[in-house]
mmCIF file of C-alpha atoms in Angstrom:
data_model
loop_
_atom_site.group_PDB
_atom_site.id
_atom_site.type_symbol
_atom_site.label_atom_id
_atom_site.label_comp_id
_atom_site.label_asym_id
_atom_site.label_seq_id
_atom_site.Cartn_x
_atom_site.Cartn_y
_atom_site.Cartn_z
ATOM 1 C CA SER A 1 7.032 6.529 -4.288
ATOM 2 C CA ARG A 2 5.261 5.055 -7.274
ATOM 3 C CA PHE A 3 2.435 3.661 -5.115
ATOM 4 C CA CYS A 4 1.964 7.098 -3.539
ATOM 5 C CA GLU A 5 1.911 8.725 -6.965
ATOM 6 C CA GLU A 6 -0.879 6.348 -7.976
ATOM 7 C CA LEU A 7 -2.839 7.151 -4.809
ATOM 8 C CA ILE A 8 -2.442 10.870 -5.497
ATOM 9 C CA LEU A 9 -3.787 10.363 -9.025
ATOM 10 C CA TRP A 10 -6.525 7.912 -8.012
ATOM 11 C CA SER A 11 -7.784 10.192 -5.225
ATOM 12 C CA SER A 12 -7.986 13.243 -7.484
ATOM 13 C CA PRO A 13 -11.473 14.449 -8.515
ATOM 14 C CA PHE A 14 -10.562 13.673 -12.138
ATOM 15 C CA VAL A 15 -10.259 9.930 -11.362
ATOM 16 C CA GLY A 16 -11.873 9.291 -7.964
ATOM 17 C CA PHE A 17 -10.932 5.611 -7.646
ATOM 18 C CA VAL A 18 -10.130 6.010 -3.938
ATOM 19 C CA THR A 19 -10.882 8.415 -1.102
ATOM 20 C CA LEU A 20 -8.137 9.008 1.440
ATOM 21 C CA SER A 21 -9.051 9.460 5.083
ATOM 22 C CA ASP A 22 -9.158 12.997 6.486
ATOM 23 C CA ASP A 23 -6.424 11.889 8.905
ATOM 24 C CA PHE A 24 -4.020 11.691 5.963
ATOM 25 C CA THR A 25 -5.093 14.752 3.998
ATOM 26 C CA THR A 26 -5.332 18.472 4.640
ATOM 27 C CA GLY A 27 -7.618 21.188 3.391
ATOM 28 C CA SER A 28 -6.492 23.860 0.989
ATOM 29 C CA SER A 29 -5.723 27.324 2.369
ATOM 30 C CA LEU A 30 -7.625 28.792 -0.582
ATOM 31 C CA MET A 31 -10.150 26.194 -1.785
ATOM 32 C CA PRO A 32 -12.343 24.801 1.044
ATOM 33 C CA GLN A 33 -13.550 21.826 -1.037
ATOM 34 C CA LYS A 34 -10.059 20.538 -1.763
ATOM 35 C CA LYS A 35 -8.403 17.601 0.025
ATOM 36 C CA ASN A 36 -4.649 17.536 -0.415
ATOM 37 C CA PRO A 37 -3.075 14.032 -0.185
ATOM 38 C CA ASP A 38 -0.237 15.389 1.949
ATOM 39 C CA ILE A 39 0.999 12.133 3.481
ATOM 40 C CA ALA A 40 1.204 10.428 0.088
ATOM 41 C CA GLU A 41 3.061 13.445 -1.300
ATOM 42 C CA LEU A 42 5.483 13.522 1.633
ATOM 43 C CA ILE A 43 6.250 9.813 1.388
ATOM 44 C CA ARG A 44 6.792 10.223 -2.346
ATOM 45 C CA GLY A 45 9.228 13.014 -1.595
ATOM 46 C CA LYS A 46 11.109 10.924 0.980
ATOM 47 C CA THR A 47 12.395 8.754 -1.853
ATOM 48 C CA GLY A 48 14.757 11.554 -2.875
ATOM 49 C CA ARG A 49 16.120 11.738 0.649
ATOM 50 C CA VAL A 50 16.761 7.982 0.859
ATOM 51 C CA LEU A 51 18.348 7.949 -2.597
ATOM 52 C CA GLY A 52 20.549 10.813 -1.415
ATOM 53 C CA ASP A 53 21.653 8.703 1.556
ATOM 54 C CA TYR A 54 22.477 5.848 -0.794
ATOM 55 C CA THR A 55 24.474 8.127 -3.078
ATOM 56 C CA GLY A 56 26.419 9.552 -0.148
ATOM 57 C CA LEU A 57 27.170 6.104 1.253
ATOM 58 C CA SER A 58 28.230 4.693 -2.100
ATOM 59 C CA GLN A 59 30.611 7.614 -2.607
ATOM 60 C CA ALA A 60 32.166 7.010 0.810
ATOM 61 C CA LEU A 61 32.736 3.330 -0.003
ATOM 62 C CA LYS A 62 33.689 3.498 -3.668
ATOM 63 C CA ALA A 63 37.473 3.859 -3.287
ATOM 64 C CA LEU A 64 38.197 1.999 -0.049
ATOM 65 C CA PRO A 65 40.673 -0.900 0.092
ATOM 66 C CA LEU A 66 39.977 -4.074 2.047
ATOM 67 C CA THR A 67 39.402 -4.116 5.828
ATOM 68 C CA TYR A 68 38.284 -1.275 8.054
ATOM 69 C CA ASN A 69 39.078 2.352 7.278
ATOM 70 C CA ARG A 70 38.177 5.430 9.266
ATOM 71 C CA ASP A 71 36.141 6.621 6.291
ATOM 72 C CA LEU A 72 33.563 4.020 7.308
ATOM 73 C CA GLN A 73 32.484 6.106 10.281
ATOM 74 C CA GLU A 74 30.721 8.275 7.699
ATOM 75 C CA ASP A 75 28.263 5.459 6.953
ATOM 76 C CA LYS A 76 26.330 5.982 10.198
ATOM 77 C CA GLU A 77 24.660 9.240 9.240
ATOM 78 C CA PHE A 78 23.475 7.878 5.890
ATOM 79 C CA LEU A 79 22.403 4.487 7.249
ATOM 80 C CA PHE A 80 20.550 5.758 10.327
ATOM 81 C CA ASP A 81 18.776 8.494 8.385
ATOM 82 C CA ALA A 82 17.650 6.038 5.675
ATOM 83 C CA VAL A 83 16.373 3.509 8.229
ATOM 84 C CA ASP A 84 14.495 6.152 10.245
ATOM 85 C CA THR A 85 12.990 7.672 7.104
ATOM 86 C CA ILE A 86 11.827 4.324 5.717
ATOM 87 C CA LYS A 87 10.394 3.150 9.054
ATOM 88 C CA GLY A 88 8.413 6.373 9.463
ATOM 89 C CA SER A 89 7.193 6.254 5.871
ATOM 90 C CA LEU A 90 6.039 2.630 6.122
ATOM 91 C CA LEU A 91 4.237 3.314 9.402
ATOM 92 C CA CYS A 92 2.260 6.187 7.870
ATOM 93 C CA PHE A 93 1.722 4.317 4.598
ATOM 94 C CA ARG A 94 0.259 1.264 6.321
ATOM 95 C CA LYS A 95 -2.234 3.351 8.275
ATOM 96 C CA MET A 96 -3.121 5.407 5.194
ATOM 97 C CA ILE A 97 -3.942 2.266 3.191
ATOM 98 C CA ALA A 98 -5.902 0.732 6.074
ATOM 99 C CA ASN A 99 -8.143 3.817 6.270
ATOM 100 C CA MET A 100 -8.504 4.329 2.515
ATOM 101 C CA GLN A 101 -11.917 3.910 0.874
ATOM 102 C CA VAL A 102 -12.007 2.154 -2.504
ATOM 103 C CA ASN A 103 -14.770 3.559 -4.733
ATOM 104 C CA ARG A 104 -15.756 0.355 -6.502
ATOM 105 C CA ASP A 105 -18.640 1.864 -8.501
ATOM 106 C CA VAL A 106 -16.388 4.550 -9.968
ATOM 107 C CA ILE A 107 -13.765 1.966 -10.911
ATOM 108 C CA LYS A 108 -16.360 -0.304 -12.484
ATOM 109 C CA ARG A 109 -17.770 2.539 -14.592
ATOM 110 C CA SER A 110 -14.291 3.484 -15.795
ATOM 111 C CA LEU A 111 -13.652 -0.089 -16.939
ATOM 112 C CA ARG A 112 -16.366 0.332 -19.569
ATOM 113 C CA LYS A 113 -14.294 3.023 -21.265
ATOM 114 C CA GLY A 114 -11.371 2.671 -23.625
ATOM 115 C CA HIS A 115 -12.377 -0.630 -25.250
ATOM 116 C CA LEU A 116 -10.438 -2.669 -22.694
ATOM 117 C CA LEU A 117 -11.985 -5.899 -23.986
ATOM 118 C CA ALA A 118 -10.677 -5.542 -27.550
ATOM 119 C CA THR A 119 -8.068 -8.254 -26.931
ATOM 120 C CA ASP A 120 -10.807 -10.542 -25.614
ATOM 121 C CA LEU A 121 -12.724 -9.937 -28.841
ATOM 122 C CA ALA A 122 -9.632 -10.899 -30.837
ATOM 123 C CA ASP A 123 -9.233 -14.048 -28.723
ATOM 124 C CA TYR A 124 -12.910 -14.836 -29.285
ATOM 125 C CA LEU A 125 -12.437 -14.679 -33.059
ATOM 126 C CA VAL A 126 -9.425 -16.983 -32.771
ATOM 127 C CA SER A 127 -11.598 -19.473 -30.854
ATOM 128 C CA LYS A 128 -13.922 -19.409 -33.888
ATOM 129 C CA GLY A 129 -11.117 -20.491 -36.198
ATOM 130 C CA VAL A 130 -9.881 -17.085 -37.363
ATOM 131 C CA SER A 131 -6.109 -16.683 -37.432
ATOM 132 C CA PHE A 132 -4.806 -14.172 -34.904
ATOM 133 C CA ARG A 133 -3.413 -12.056 -37.745
ATOM 134 C CA GLU A 134 -6.895 -11.732 -39.232
ATOM 135 C CA SER A 135 -8.667 -11.419 -35.873
ATOM 136 C CA HIS A 136 -6.308 -8.590 -34.900
ATOM 137 C CA GLU A 137 -7.185 -6.716 -38.104
ATOM 138 C CA GLN A 138 -10.902 -7.381 -37.803
ATOM 139 C CA THR A 139 -10.963 -6.326 -34.156
ATOM 140 C CA GLY A 140 -9.131 -3.113 -35.025
ATOM 141 C CA LYS A 141 -11.787 -2.276 -37.600
ATOM 142 C CA ILE A 142 -14.602 -3.026 -35.141
ATOM 143 C CA VAL A 143 -12.964 -0.788 -32.523
ATOM 144 C CA MET A 144 -12.562 2.050 -35.033
ATOM 145 C CA TYR A 145 -16.220 1.693 -35.981
ATOM 146 C CA ALA A 146 -17.250 1.779 -32.306
ATOM 147 C CA VAL A 147 -15.169 4.926 -31.785
ATOM 148 C CA GLU A 148 -16.851 6.600 -34.760
ATOM 149 C CA LYS A 149 -20.287 5.675 -33.396
ATOM 150 C CA ASN A 150 -19.287 6.715 -29.840
ATOM 151 C CA LYS A 151 -20.138 3.244 -28.545
ATOM 152 C CA GLN A 152 -18.402 0.585 -26.491
ATOM 153 C CA LEU A 153 -17.835 -2.827 -28.060
ATOM 154 C CA ALA A 154 -20.581 -4.516 -26.047
ATOM 155 C CA ASP A 155 -23.035 -1.816 -27.161
ATOM 156 C CA LEU A 156 -22.674 -2.707 -30.839
ATOM 157 C CA ASP A 157 -25.432 -4.956 -32.168
ATOM 158 C CA LEU A 158 -24.645 -8.271 -33.827
ATOM 159 C CA LYS A 159 -25.114 -7.021 -37.385
ATOM 160 C CA GLU A 160 -22.720 -4.151 -36.814
ATOM 161 C CA MET A 161 -19.937 -6.520 -35.764
ATOM 162 C CA GLN A 162 -20.730 -9.044 -38.474
ATOM 163 C CA ARG A 163 -20.002 -6.351 -41.061
ATOM 164 C CA PHE A 164 -16.324 -6.846 -40.201
ATOM 165 C CA SER A 165 -16.211 -10.573 -39.386
ATOM 166 C CA ASP A 166 -18.425 -13.484 -40.398
ATOM 167 C CA ALA A 167 -17.145 -15.436 -37.385
ATOM 168 C CA VAL A 168 -19.046 -13.255 -34.889
ATOM 169 C CA GLU A 169 -22.037 -15.006 -33.329
ATOM 170 C CA LYS A 170 -24.459 -14.285 -30.489
ATOM 171 C CA ASP A 171 -22.082 -15.677 -27.883
ATOM 172 C CA VAL A 172 -19.668 -12.808 -28.567
ATOM 173 C CA TYR A 173 -21.429 -10.842 -25.827
ATOM 174 C CA ASP A 174 -20.377 -13.438 -23.259
ATOM 175 C CA ALA A 175 -16.755 -12.739 -24.213
ATOM 176 C CA LEU A 176 -17.327 -8.989 -23.933
ATOM 177 C CA LYS A 177 -18.020 -9.054 -20.196
ATOM 178 C CA LEU A 178 -15.442 -7.939 -17.659
ATOM 179 C CA GLU A 179 -16.178 -10.978 -15.527
ATOM 180 C CA SER A 180 -15.488 -13.293 -18.475
ATOM 181 C CA SER A 181 -12.238 -11.494 -19.293
ATOM 182 C CA ILE A 182 -10.992 -11.811 -15.722
ATOM 183 C CA LYS A 183 -12.034 -15.457 -15.442
ATOM 184 C CA ALA A 184 -10.317 -16.385 -18.716
ATOM 185 C CA LYS A 185 -6.844 -15.461 -17.425
ATOM 186 C CA THR A 186 -6.237 -18.747 -15.620
ATOM 187 C CA VAL A 187 -2.469 -18.877 -16.142
ATOM 188 C CA TYR A 188 -0.104 -18.763 -13.150
ATOM 189 C CA GLY A 189 -0.239 -15.237 -11.709
ATOM 190 C CA GLY A 190 -3.241 -14.357 -13.886
ATOM 191 C CA THR A 191 -6.333 -12.347 -12.959
ATOM 192 C CA ALA A 192 -8.729 -15.276 -12.533
ATOM 193 C CA LEU A 193 -10.149 -15.297 -9.008
ATOM 194 C CA ALA A 194 -8.708 -18.748 -8.314
ATOM 195 C CA GLN A 195 -5.235 -17.538 -9.309
ATOM 196 C CA VAL A 196 -5.517 -14.371 -7.220
ATOM 197 C CA SER A 197 -6.663 -16.429 -4.217
ATOM 198 C CA ASP A 198 -3.661 -18.729 -4.616
ATOM 199 C CA GLN A 199 -1.289 -15.769 -4.754
ATOM 200 C CA LEU A 200 -2.838 -14.194 -1.645
ATOM 201 C CA LYS A 201 -2.532 -17.503 0.164
ATOM 202 C CA SER A 202 1.152 -17.754 -0.782
ATOM 203 C CA ILE A 203 1.827 -14.195 0.403
ATOM 204 C CA LYS A 204 0.096 -14.783 3.736
ATOM 205 C CA GLU A 205 2.075 -17.979 4.292
ATOM 206 C CA ALA A 206 5.355 -16.293 3.338
ATOM 207 C CA PHE A 207 4.782 -13.435 5.775
ATOM 208 C CA GLU A 208 3.070 -15.634 8.384
ATOM 209 C CA TRP A 209 -0.029 -13.444 8.523
#
């Protein structure tokens, strides 16, 4: 349900991170340019049905004593419906993902917004000997300045950043690259490419892909 909600948001014209295949969308009866993510919406809605099955089953079982009771014959309707619903949803979901187009350029452009690398700037200042308490404050001031000037952090020149911290040097721009930020997260389960590759390898081995 949550994954489908994200696909619905990401495929909207306001975000545009992904494009769903025509096989899993329908046109609007009023607006010819609109693509409705119907399958994602239907799968999202199926969650309520499965949760309803769970609620019904739990109510049938909640007051039973040990061993078999005739009440248990009521579990079949809930169980079979939940299994059929989930199997159908997963079948459609798998095909929808396989035929989905990821709009990498749109995603990359969006990553330049919102000062996502502010934490990396704070970490950079710490690497220069500034305490994190001070680097946090200095970074906050730099971000506020960038907002006022309608700039991203990497667009500020060196003198602008040095107004708020003497520790800033030319190599700050290396820290303010998305690639550098991703590569720096080398902890277990982090975003570094080596870590992601290890996790993918583990998943493939676990599921015998």
